[in-house]
Amino acid sequence: MGVVEKVGLVVSAGKGLNMLSRSKKSRATEYHLGLLKAKLARYRAQLLEPASKSGGAGTGFDVQKSGDARVALIGFPSVGKSTLLSKTTETASETAAYEFTTLTAIPGVIEYNGARIQLLDLPGIVEGASQGRGRGRQVVSTAKTADLILIMLDATKSDEQRRLLEIELDAVGIRLNKQKPDVVFKRKTTGGSVNFFNTTVKLTRTDERTIRSILASYKLHNCDVMIREDITTDEFIDVLIGTRKYIPCLYVYNKIDAISLEQMDKIARTEHTVVISCELGLNLDYLIERIWDDLGLVKIYTKKRGAQPDLADPVCLRKGCGKSSKFSPHAQKVSLHHAVQDEDVVSIFTK
């Protein structure tokens, strides 16, 4: 895509934002807003995920994924990410009182419950990172590969820092603490130009007319759509684009030793939130417990025939908790499709 075309897209996207800001939400305007959102999402996709891969616009840092899970540390400069990496892993990340100490991704390993969790200290984000400011494109591209995102915040500053980071991540298609919408969307290559639409629930936040118009704006004239939850127009657009990442997130507020107990208590009661002090080492053990819980990892032990289970080196998988055997603590013969659970002991037998 040439420079002139990019400029045209930026102008078009800007116009779309202005029109959205001027439009008042109501039943009468929801259809119009849905079309504007679809156009804006398409412009953003072309800007942030160009068809040509030359130039590496969407390339992350060259850090090999290792261990049982990857956790990405994201935040503005000087919020304590490097100190947290040093305190929770054996990796020494450079720390200083000035901004932009970390200029590349620095990996460390948290060893917990027999699992090896890779913790990535990413360079500080600046406002406009999703458009490439600082090393924003690389930071958010690497964040997309994470199993969990830690957004690190300064407890002494306002919630504007959290809002700005959420905007940057949302702009590049990262959906925090959300599940993929329960929508089945299938493109068809035969059968004529007919879009088959069906829903198993009553739609209160969008409607069939809006969805069909969005399909037409994307030139999707032959597809099947099955909606099984009460979704919004934005969520349907996410399904169409198909590149969204739904990643769990923990908001980690650092420097709680510099605020009042009342402020700390208020922050700590917020959903998906942990309060810590890297400087004093406060609540770091609890943070690691929360990381483990939010990753949804389970430990599976292996056992050779006629031997005791190997409890020193578990295999870590992602599932729920509790024993999966119906006859626990006794053994049960299961198929290869059986879903194992936390602390199951598994033996494999071949005929």
mmCIF file of N, CA and C in Angstrom, residues 152-259:
data_model
loop_
_atom_site.group_PDB
_atom_site.id
_atom_site.type_symbol
_atom_site.label_atom_id
_atom_site.label_comp_id
_atom_site.label_asym_id
_atom_site.label_seq_id
_atom_site.Cartn_x
_atom_site.Cartn_y
_atom_site.Cartn_z
ATOM 1 N N MET A 152 0.575 -3.236 34.054
ATOM 2 C CA MET A 152 1.158 -2.699 35.279
ATOM 3 C C MET A 152 0.899 -1.200 35.351
ATOM 4 N N LEU A 153 0.390 -0.774 36.503
ATOM 5 C CA LEU A 153 -0.042 0.612 36.684
ATOM 6 C C LEU A 153 0.584 1.207 37.935
ATOM 7 N N ASP A 154 0.675 2.517 37.952
ATOM 8 C CA ASP A 154 1.199 3.252 39.094
ATOM 9 C C ASP A 154 0.040 3.644 39.995
ATOM 10 N N ALA A 155 0.013 3.098 41.210
ATOM 11 C CA ALA A 155 -1.103 3.344 42.126
ATOM 12 C C ALA A 155 -1.216 4.802 42.547
ATOM 13 N N THR A 156 -0.142 5.583 42.355
ATOM 14 C CA THR A 156 -0.176 6.993 42.760
ATOM 15 C C THR A 156 -0.766 7.886 41.675
ATOM 16 N N LYS A 157 -1.054 7.307 40.496
ATOM 17 C CA LYS A 157 -1.583 8.111 39.389
ATOM 18 C C LYS A 157 -3.048 7.783 39.132
ATOM 19 N N SER A 158 -3.681 8.572 38.280
ATOM 20 C CA SER A 158 -5.118 8.432 38.028
ATOM 21 C C SER A 158 -5.419 7.215 37.157
ATOM 22 N N ASP A 159 -6.707 6.868 37.047
ATOM 23 C CA ASP A 159 -7.136 5.741 36.227
ATOM 24 C C ASP A 159 -7.044 6.039 34.737
ATOM 25 N N GLU A 160 -6.659 7.256 34.368
ATOM 26 C CA GLU A 160 -6.488 7.593 32.956
ATOM 27 C C GLU A 160 -5.421 6.701 32.318
ATOM 28 N N GLN A 161 -4.385 6.327 33.091
ATOM 29 C CA GLN A 161 -3.330 5.451 32.557
ATOM 30 C C GLN A 161 -3.911 4.113 32.132
ATOM 31 N N ARG A 162 -4.822 3.577 32.933
ATOM 32 C CA ARG A 162 -5.462 2.293 32.595
ATOM 33 C C ARG A 162 -6.327 2.435 31.349
ATOM 34 N N ARG A 163 -7.094 3.502 31.271
ATOM 35 C CA ARG A 163 -7.975 3.716 30.122
ATOM 36 C C ARG A 163 -7.182 3.836 28.823
ATOM 37 N N LEU A 164 -6.076 4.571 28.854
ATOM 38 C CA LEU A 164 -5.262 4.768 27.654
ATOM 39 C C LEU A 164 -4.640 3.458 27.179
ATOM 40 N N LEU A 165 -4.173 2.627 28.114
ATOM 41 C CA LEU A 165 -3.590 1.335 27.737
ATOM 42 C C LEU A 165 -4.651 0.414 27.141
ATOM 43 N N GLU A 166 -5.835 0.424 27.710
ATOM 44 C CA GLU A 166 -6.921 -0.394 27.163
ATOM 45 C C GLU A 166 -7.279 0.039 25.750
ATOM 46 N N ILE A 167 -7.264 1.346 25.505
ATOM 47 C CA ILE A 167 -7.555 1.870 24.160
ATOM 48 C C ILE A 167 -6.517 1.379 23.158
ATOM 49 N N GLU A 168 -5.229 1.444 23.537
ATOM 50 C CA GLU A 168 -4.154 1.018 22.633
ATOM 51 C C GLU A 168 -4.274 -0.466 22.292
ATOM 52 N N LEU A 169 -4.566 -1.299 23.288
ATOM 53 C CA LEU A 169 -4.674 -2.743 23.050
ATOM 54 C C LEU A 169 -5.940 -3.074 22.259
ATOM 55 N N ASP A 170 -7.023 -2.379 22.567
ATOM 56 C CA ASP A 170 -8.267 -2.617 21.848
ATOM 57 C C ASP A 170 -8.126 -2.235 20.373
ATOM 58 N N ALA A 171 -7.357 -1.186 20.085
ATOM 59 C CA ALA A 171 -7.186 -0.712 18.711
ATOM 60 C C ALA A 171 -6.495 -1.730 17.823
ATOM 61 N N VAL A 172 -5.678 -2.606 18.410
ATOM 62 C CA VAL A 172 -4.974 -3.615 17.606
ATOM 63 C C VAL A 172 -5.637 -4.990 17.725
ATOM 64 N N GLY A 173 -6.859 -5.019 18.259
ATOM 65 C CA GLY A 173 -7.619 -6.262 18.252
ATOM 66 C C GLY A 173 -7.421 -7.164 19.439
ATOM 67 N N ILE A 174 -6.874 -6.651 20.553
ATOM 68 C CA ILE A 174 -6.742 -7.455 21.772
ATOM 69 C C ILE A 174 -7.936 -7.163 22.676
ATOM 70 N N ARG A 175 -8.722 -8.183 22.954
ATOM 71 C CA ARG A 175 -9.894 -8.040 23.806
ATOM 72 C C ARG A 175 -9.582 -8.620 25.180
ATOM 73 N N LEU A 176 -9.551 -7.749 26.180
ATOM 74 C CA LEU A 176 -9.139 -8.144 27.523
ATOM 75 C C LEU A 176 -10.313 -8.690 28.331
ATOM 76 N N ASN A 177 -10.072 -9.833 28.973
ATOM 77 C CA ASN A 177 -11.058 -10.448 29.871
ATOM 78 C C ASN A 177 -12.428 -10.634 29.209
ATOM 79 N N LYS A 178 -12.408 -10.977 27.938
ATOM 80 C CA LYS A 178 -13.640 -11.247 27.198
ATOM 81 C C LYS A 178 -13.544 -12.611 26.529
ATOM 82 N N GLN A 179 -14.699 -13.232 26.347
ATOM 83 C CA GLN A 179 -14.778 -14.499 25.635
ATOM 84 C C GLN A 179 -15.158 -14.243 24.179
ATOM 85 N N LYS A 180 -14.694 -15.109 23.300
ATOM 86 C CA LYS A 180 -15.070 -14.989 21.899
ATOM 87 C C LYS A 180 -16.583 -15.139 21.778
ATOM 88 N N PRO A 181 -17.257 -14.241 21.046
ATOM 89 C CA PRO A 181 -18.723 -14.321 20.911
ATOM 90 C C PRO A 181 -19.163 -15.673 20.365
ATOM 91 N N ASP A 182 -20.277 -16.157 20.877
ATOM 92 C CA ASP A 182 -20.803 -17.455 20.458
ATOM 93 C C ASP A 182 -21.573 -17.281 19.146
ATOM 94 N N VAL A 183 -20.813 -17.116 18.090
ATOM 95 C CA VAL A 183 -21.377 -16.896 16.755
ATOM 96 C C VAL A 183 -20.685 -17.832 15.773
ATOM 97 N N VAL A 184 -21.479 -18.515 14.980
ATOM 98 C CA VAL A 184 -20.930 -19.366 13.922
ATOM 99 C C VAL A 184 -21.063 -18.624 12.601
ATOM 100 N N PHE A 185 -19.916 -18.372 11.966
ATOM 101 C CA PHE A 185 -19.908 -17.640 10.694
ATOM 102 C C PHE A 185 -19.148 -18.475 9.665
ATOM 103 N N LYS A 186 -19.799 -18.804 8.565
ATOM 104 C CA LYS A 186 -19.173 -19.627 7.526
ATOM 105 C C LYS A 186 -19.368 -18.973 6.153
ATOM 106 N N ARG A 187 -18.256 -18.757 5.464
ATOM 107 C CA ARG A 187 -18.327 -18.297 4.073
ATOM 108 C C ARG A 187 -18.662 -19.489 3.185
ATOM 109 N N LYS A 188 -19.428 -19.228 2.125
ATOM 110 C CA LYS A 188 -19.784 -20.285 1.173
ATOM 111 C C LYS A 188 -19.331 -19.876 -0.226
ATOM 112 N N THR A 189 -18.926 -20.859 -1.001
ATOM 113 C CA THR A 189 -18.456 -20.584 -2.364
ATOM 114 C C THR A 189 -19.481 -20.958 -3.418
ATOM 115 N N THR A 190 -20.516 -21.693 -3.028
ATOM 116 C CA THR A 190 -21.559 -22.078 -3.969
ATOM 117 C C THR A 190 -22.925 -21.806 -3.365
ATOM 118 N N GLY A 191 -23.951 -21.808 -4.216
ATOM 119 C CA GLY A 191 -25.304 -21.660 -3.707
ATOM 120 C C GLY A 191 -25.940 -20.318 -3.986
ATOM 121 N N GLY A 192 -25.266 -19.466 -4.763
ATOM 122 C CA GLY A 192 -25.854 -18.169 -5.083
ATOM 123 C C GLY A 192 -25.566 -17.121 -4.037
ATOM 124 N N SER A 193 -26.092 -15.911 -4.250
ATOM 125 C CA SER A 193 -25.831 -14.775 -3.364
ATOM 126 C C SER A 193 -26.929 -14.660 -2.314
ATOM 127 N N VAL A 194 -26.882 -15.541 -1.323
ATOM 128 C CA VAL A 194 -27.870 -15.533 -0.253
ATOM 129 C C VAL A 194 -27.158 -15.675 1.078
ATOM 130 N N ASN A 195 -27.441 -14.783 2.019
ATOM 131 C CA ASN A 195 -26.899 -14.880 3.370
ATOM 132 C C ASN A 195 -27.959 -15.491 4.285
ATOM 133 N N PHE A 196 -27.693 -16.684 4.803
ATOM 134 C CA PHE A 196 -28.634 -17.339 5.702
ATOM 135 C C PHE A 196 -28.354 -16.882 7.135
ATOM 136 N N PHE A 197 -29.399 -16.361 7.776
ATOM 137 C CA PHE A 197 -29.257 -15.786 9.117
ATOM 138 C C PHE A 197 -30.186 -16.502 10.073
ATOM 139 N N ASN A 198 -29.646 -16.878 11.247
ATOM 140 C CA ASN A 198 -30.465 -17.531 12.257
ATOM 141 C C ASN A 198 -29.939 -17.154 13.633
ATOM 142 N N THR A 199 -30.810 -17.159 14.620
ATOM 143 C CA THR A 199 -30.398 -16.849 15.989
ATOM 144 C C THR A 199 -31.203 -17.684 16.965
ATOM 145 N N THR A 200 -30.565 -18.097 18.058
ATOM 146 C CA THR A 200 -31.239 -18.910 19.074
ATOM 147 C C THR A 200 -31.654 -18.078 20.286
ATOM 148 N N VAL A 201 -31.310 -16.784 20.273
ATOM 149 C CA VAL A 201 -31.669 -15.884 21.383
ATOM 150 C C VAL A 201 -32.258 -14.600 20.818
ATOM 151 N N LYS A 202 -32.923 -13.854 21.659
ATOM 152 C CA LYS A 202 -33.460 -12.566 21.255
ATOM 153 C C LYS A 202 -32.338 -11.535 21.262
ATOM 154 N N LEU A 203 -32.189 -10.803 20.159
ATOM 155 C CA LEU A 203 -31.144 -9.786 20.054
ATOM 156 C C LEU A 203 -31.684 -8.445 20.539
ATOM 157 N N THR A 204 -31.054 -7.893 21.588
ATOM 158 C CA THR A 204 -31.491 -6.605 22.146
ATOM 159 C C THR A 204 -30.481 -5.493 21.906
ATOM 160 N N ARG A 205 -29.244 -5.872 21.487
ATOM 161 C CA ARG A 205 -28.189 -4.867 21.324
ATOM 162 C C ARG A 205 -27.774 -4.667 19.876
ATOM 163 N N THR A 206 -28.381 -5.401 18.987
ATOM 164 C CA THR A 206 -28.231 -5.208 17.545
ATOM 165 C C THR A 206 -29.459 -5.841 16.911
ATOM 166 N N ASP A 207 -29.530 -5.882 15.585
ATOM 167 C CA ASP A 207 -30.682 -6.502 14.930
ATOM 168 C C ASP A 207 -30.269 -7.088 13.586
ATOM 169 N N GLU A 208 -31.176 -7.859 12.986
ATOM 170 C CA GLU A 208 -30.868 -8.559 11.746
ATOM 171 C C GLU A 208 -30.559 -7.588 10.608
ATOM 172 N N ARG A 209 -31.296 -6.488 10.542
ATOM 173 C CA ARG A 209 -31.066 -5.518 9.467
ATOM 174 C C ARG A 209 -29.647 -4.968 9.517
ATOM 175 N N THR A 210 -29.184 -4.618 10.734
ATOM 176 C CA THR A 210 -27.831 -4.083 10.896
ATOM 177 C C THR A 210 -26.789 -5.124 10.497
ATOM 178 N N ILE A 211 -26.992 -6.363 10.915
ATOM 179 C CA ILE A 211 -26.029 -7.422 10.614
ATOM 180 C C ILE A 211 -25.961 -7.697 9.115
ATOM 181 N N ARG A 212 -27.117 -7.747 8.451
ATOM 182 C CA ARG A 212 -27.113 -7.983 7.008
ATOM 183 C C ARG A 212 -26.439 -6.840 6.254
ATOM 184 N N SER A 213 -26.635 -5.616 6.733
ATOM 185 C CA SER A 213 -25.997 -4.467 6.087
ATOM 186 C C SER A 213 -24.481 -4.488 6.271
ATOM 187 N N ILE A 214 -24.030 -4.928 7.453
ATOM 188 C CA ILE A 214 -22.592 -5.043 7.699
ATOM 189 C C ILE A 214 -21.987 -6.111 6.791
ATOM 190 N N LEU A 215 -22.694 -7.232 6.636
ATOM 191 C CA LEU A 215 -22.228 -8.276 5.718
ATOM 192 C C LEU A 215 -22.081 -7.732 4.305
ATOM 193 N N ALA A 216 -23.047 -6.934 3.892
ATOM 194 C CA ALA A 216 -22.996 -6.356 2.546
ATOM 195 C C ALA A 216 -21.839 -5.375 2.409
ATOM 196 N N SER A 217 -21.558 -4.605 3.481
ATOM 197 C CA SER A 217 -20.461 -3.633 3.417
ATOM 198 C C SER A 217 -19.111 -4.323 3.303
ATOM 199 N N TYR A 218 -19.018 -5.568 3.800
ATOM 200 C CA TYR A 218 -17.797 -6.365 3.663
ATOM 201 C C TYR A 218 -17.824 -7.235 2.402
ATOM 202 N N LYS A 219 -18.851 -7.026 1.567
ATOM 203 C CA LYS A 219 -19.029 -7.780 0.317
ATOM 204 C C LYS A 219 -19.134 -9.280 0.575
ATOM 205 N N LEU A 220 -19.824 -9.615 1.658
ATOM 206 C CA LEU A 220 -20.085 -11.009 2.001
ATOM 207 C C LEU A 220 -21.530 -11.315 1.609
ATOM 208 N N HIS A 221 -21.699 -11.875 0.426
ATOM 209 C CA HIS A 221 -23.032 -12.097 -0.131
ATOM 210 C C HIS A 221 -23.442 -13.566 -0.143
ATOM 211 N N ASN A 222 -22.606 -14.427 0.422
ATOM 212 C CA ASN A 222 -22.940 -15.843 0.454
ATOM 213 C C ASN A 222 -22.305 -16.481 1.680
ATOM 214 N N CYS A 223 -23.048 -16.504 2.775
ATOM 215 C CA CYS A 223 -22.505 -17.052 4.019
ATOM 216 C C CYS A 223 -23.643 -17.478 4.946
ATOM 217 N N ASP A 224 -23.292 -18.262 5.943
ATOM 218 C CA ASP A 224 -24.231 -18.687 6.982
ATOM 219 C C ASP A 224 -23.846 -18.015 8.291
ATOM 220 N N VAL A 225 -24.845 -17.483 8.992
ATOM 221 C CA VAL A 225 -24.616 -16.838 10.287
ATOM 222 C C VAL A 225 -25.566 -17.439 11.315
ATOM 223 N N MET A 226 -24.989 -17.968 12.387
ATOM 224 C CA MET A 226 -25.783 -18.478 13.504
ATOM 225 C C MET A 226 -25.336 -17.765 14.771
ATOM 226 N N ILE A 227 -26.242 -17.023 15.405
ATOM 227 C CA ILE A 227 -25.922 -16.252 16.614
ATOM 228 C C ILE A 227 -26.567 -16.937 17.812
ATOM 229 N N ARG A 228 -25.736 -17.276 18.818
ATOM 230 C CA ARG A 228 -26.241 -18.032 19.963
ATOM 231 C C ARG A 228 -26.106 -17.286 21.287
ATOM 232 N N GLU A 229 -25.849 -15.972 21.211
ATOM 233 C CA GLU A 229 -25.884 -15.135 22.412
ATOM 234 C C GLU A 229 -26.237 -13.708 22.015
ATOM 235 N N ASP A 230 -26.665 -12.930 22.983
ATOM 236 C CA ASP A 230 -27.116 -11.551 22.716
ATOM 237 C C ASP A 230 -25.896 -10.646 22.540
ATOM 238 N N ILE A 231 -25.365 -10.581 21.320
ATOM 239 C CA ILE A 231 -24.130 -9.849 21.047
ATOM 240 C C ILE A 231 -24.420 -8.400 20.671
ATOM 241 N N THR A 232 -23.360 -7.599 20.689
ATOM 242 C CA THR A 232 -23.438 -6.219 20.210
ATOM 243 C C THR A 232 -22.981 -6.160 18.757
ATOM 244 N N THR A 233 -23.193 -5.008 18.130
ATOM 245 C CA THR A 233 -22.718 -4.802 16.761
ATOM 246 C C THR A 233 -21.202 -4.924 16.692
ATOM 247 N N ASP A 234 -20.503 -4.360 17.684
ATOM 248 C CA ASP A 234 -19.033 -4.429 17.709
ATOM 249 C C ASP A 234 -18.551 -5.874 17.788
ATOM 250 N N GLU A 235 -19.219 -6.685 18.588
ATOM 251 C CA GLU A 235 -18.811 -8.082 18.730
ATOM 252 C C GLU A 235 -19.020 -8.853 17.428
ATOM 253 N N PHE A 236 -20.089 -8.529 16.697
ATOM 254 C CA PHE A 236 -20.300 -9.197 15.408
ATOM 255 C C PHE A 236 -19.213 -8.799 14.409
ATOM 256 N N ILE A 237 -18.830 -7.541 14.399
ATOM 257 C CA ILE A 237 -17.749 -7.081 13.519
ATOM 258 C C ILE A 237 -16.447 -7.802 13.861
ATOM 259 N N ASP A 238 -16.184 -8.003 15.151
ATOM 260 C CA ASP A 238 -14.987 -8.747 15.575
ATOM 261 C C ASP A 238 -14.980 -10.156 14.983
ATOM 262 N N VAL A 239 -16.150 -10.803 14.982
ATOM 263 C CA VAL A 239 -16.248 -12.153 14.414
ATOM 264 C C VAL A 239 -15.928 -12.129 12.928
ATOM 265 N N LEU A 240 -16.443 -11.130 12.216
ATOM 266 C CA LEU A 240 -16.192 -11.030 10.773
ATOM 267 C C LEU A 240 -14.715 -10.837 10.471
ATOM 268 N N ILE A 241 -14.064 -9.952 11.236
ATOM 269 C CA ILE A 241 -12.651 -9.670 10.982
ATOM 270 C C ILE A 241 -11.803 -10.905 11.263
ATOM 271 N N GLY A 242 -12.113 -11.611 12.346
ATOM 272 C CA GLY A 242 -11.515 -12.912 12.588
ATOM 273 C C GLY A 242 -10.107 -12.927 13.139
ATOM 274 N N THR A 243 -9.508 -11.757 13.382
ATOM 275 C CA THR A 243 -8.128 -11.724 13.884
ATOM 276 C C THR A 243 -8.051 -11.258 15.331
ATOM 277 N N ARG A 244 -9.183 -11.108 15.985
ATOM 278 C CA ARG A 244 -9.179 -10.631 17.366
ATOM 279 C C ARG A 244 -8.599 -11.691 18.302
ATOM 280 N N LYS A 245 -7.901 -11.215 19.331
ATOM 281 C CA LYS A 245 -7.329 -12.091 20.339
ATOM 282 C C LYS A 245 -8.029 -11.834 21.671
ATOM 283 N N TYR A 246 -8.549 -12.894 22.273
ATOM 284 C CA TYR A 246 -9.261 -12.787 23.548
ATOM 285 C C TYR A 246 -8.335 -13.320 24.640
ATOM 286 N N ILE A 247 -7.774 -12.397 25.413
ATOM 287 C CA ILE A 247 -6.706 -12.735 26.356
ATOM 288 C C ILE A 247 -7.098 -12.292 27.765
ATOM 289 N N PRO A 248 -6.944 -13.167 28.770
ATOM 290 C CA PRO A 248 -7.189 -12.739 30.148
ATOM 291 C C PRO A 248 -6.162 -11.693 30.581
ATOM 292 N N CYS A 249 -6.579 -10.814 31.484
ATOM 293 C CA CYS A 249 -5.702 -9.712 31.906
ATOM 294 C C CYS A 249 -5.818 -9.486 33.405
ATOM 295 N N LEU A 250 -4.667 -9.232 34.033
ATOM 296 C CA LEU A 250 -4.607 -8.808 35.431
ATOM 297 C C LEU A 250 -4.078 -7.379 35.481
ATOM 298 N N TYR A 251 -4.774 -6.524 36.202
ATOM 299 C CA TYR A 251 -4.312 -5.148 36.399
ATOM 300 C C TYR A 251 -3.495 -5.110 37.699
ATOM 301 N N VAL A 252 -2.208 -4.837 37.562
ATOM 302 C CA VAL A 252 -1.288 -4.880 38.700
ATOM 303 C C VAL A 252 -0.913 -3.448 39.084
ATOM 304 N N TYR A 253 -1.385 -3.019 40.250
ATOM 305 C CA TYR A 253 -1.096 -1.658 40.720
ATOM 306 C C TYR A 253 0.123 -1.695 41.633
ATOM 307 N N ASN A 254 1.198 -1.053 41.187
ATOM 308 C CA ASN A 254 2.445 -1.006 41.943
ATOM 309 C C ASN A 254 2.505 0.278 42.786
ATOM 310 N N LYS A 255 3.441 0.317 43.718
ATOM 311 C CA LYS A 255 3.711 1.481 44.576
ATOM 312 C C LYS A 255 2.588 1.749 45.574
ATOM 313 N N ILE A 256 1.988 0.670 46.094
ATOM 314 C CA ILE A 256 0.905 0.860 47.063
ATOM 315 C C ILE A 256 1.430 1.381 48.400
ATOM 316 N N ASP A 257 2.762 1.305 48.615
ATOM 317 C CA ASP A 257 3.336 1.844 49.839
ATOM 318 C C ASP A 257 3.301 3.370 49.853
ATOM 319 N N ALA A 258 2.959 3.979 48.699
ATOM 320 C CA ALA A 258 2.951 5.439 48.601
ATOM 321 C C ALA A 258 1.538 6.023 48.634
ATOM 322 N N ILE A 259 0.515 5.173 48.898
ATOM 323 C CA ILE A 259 -0.862 5.672 48.968
ATOM 324 C C ILE A 259 -1.469 5.282 50.306
#
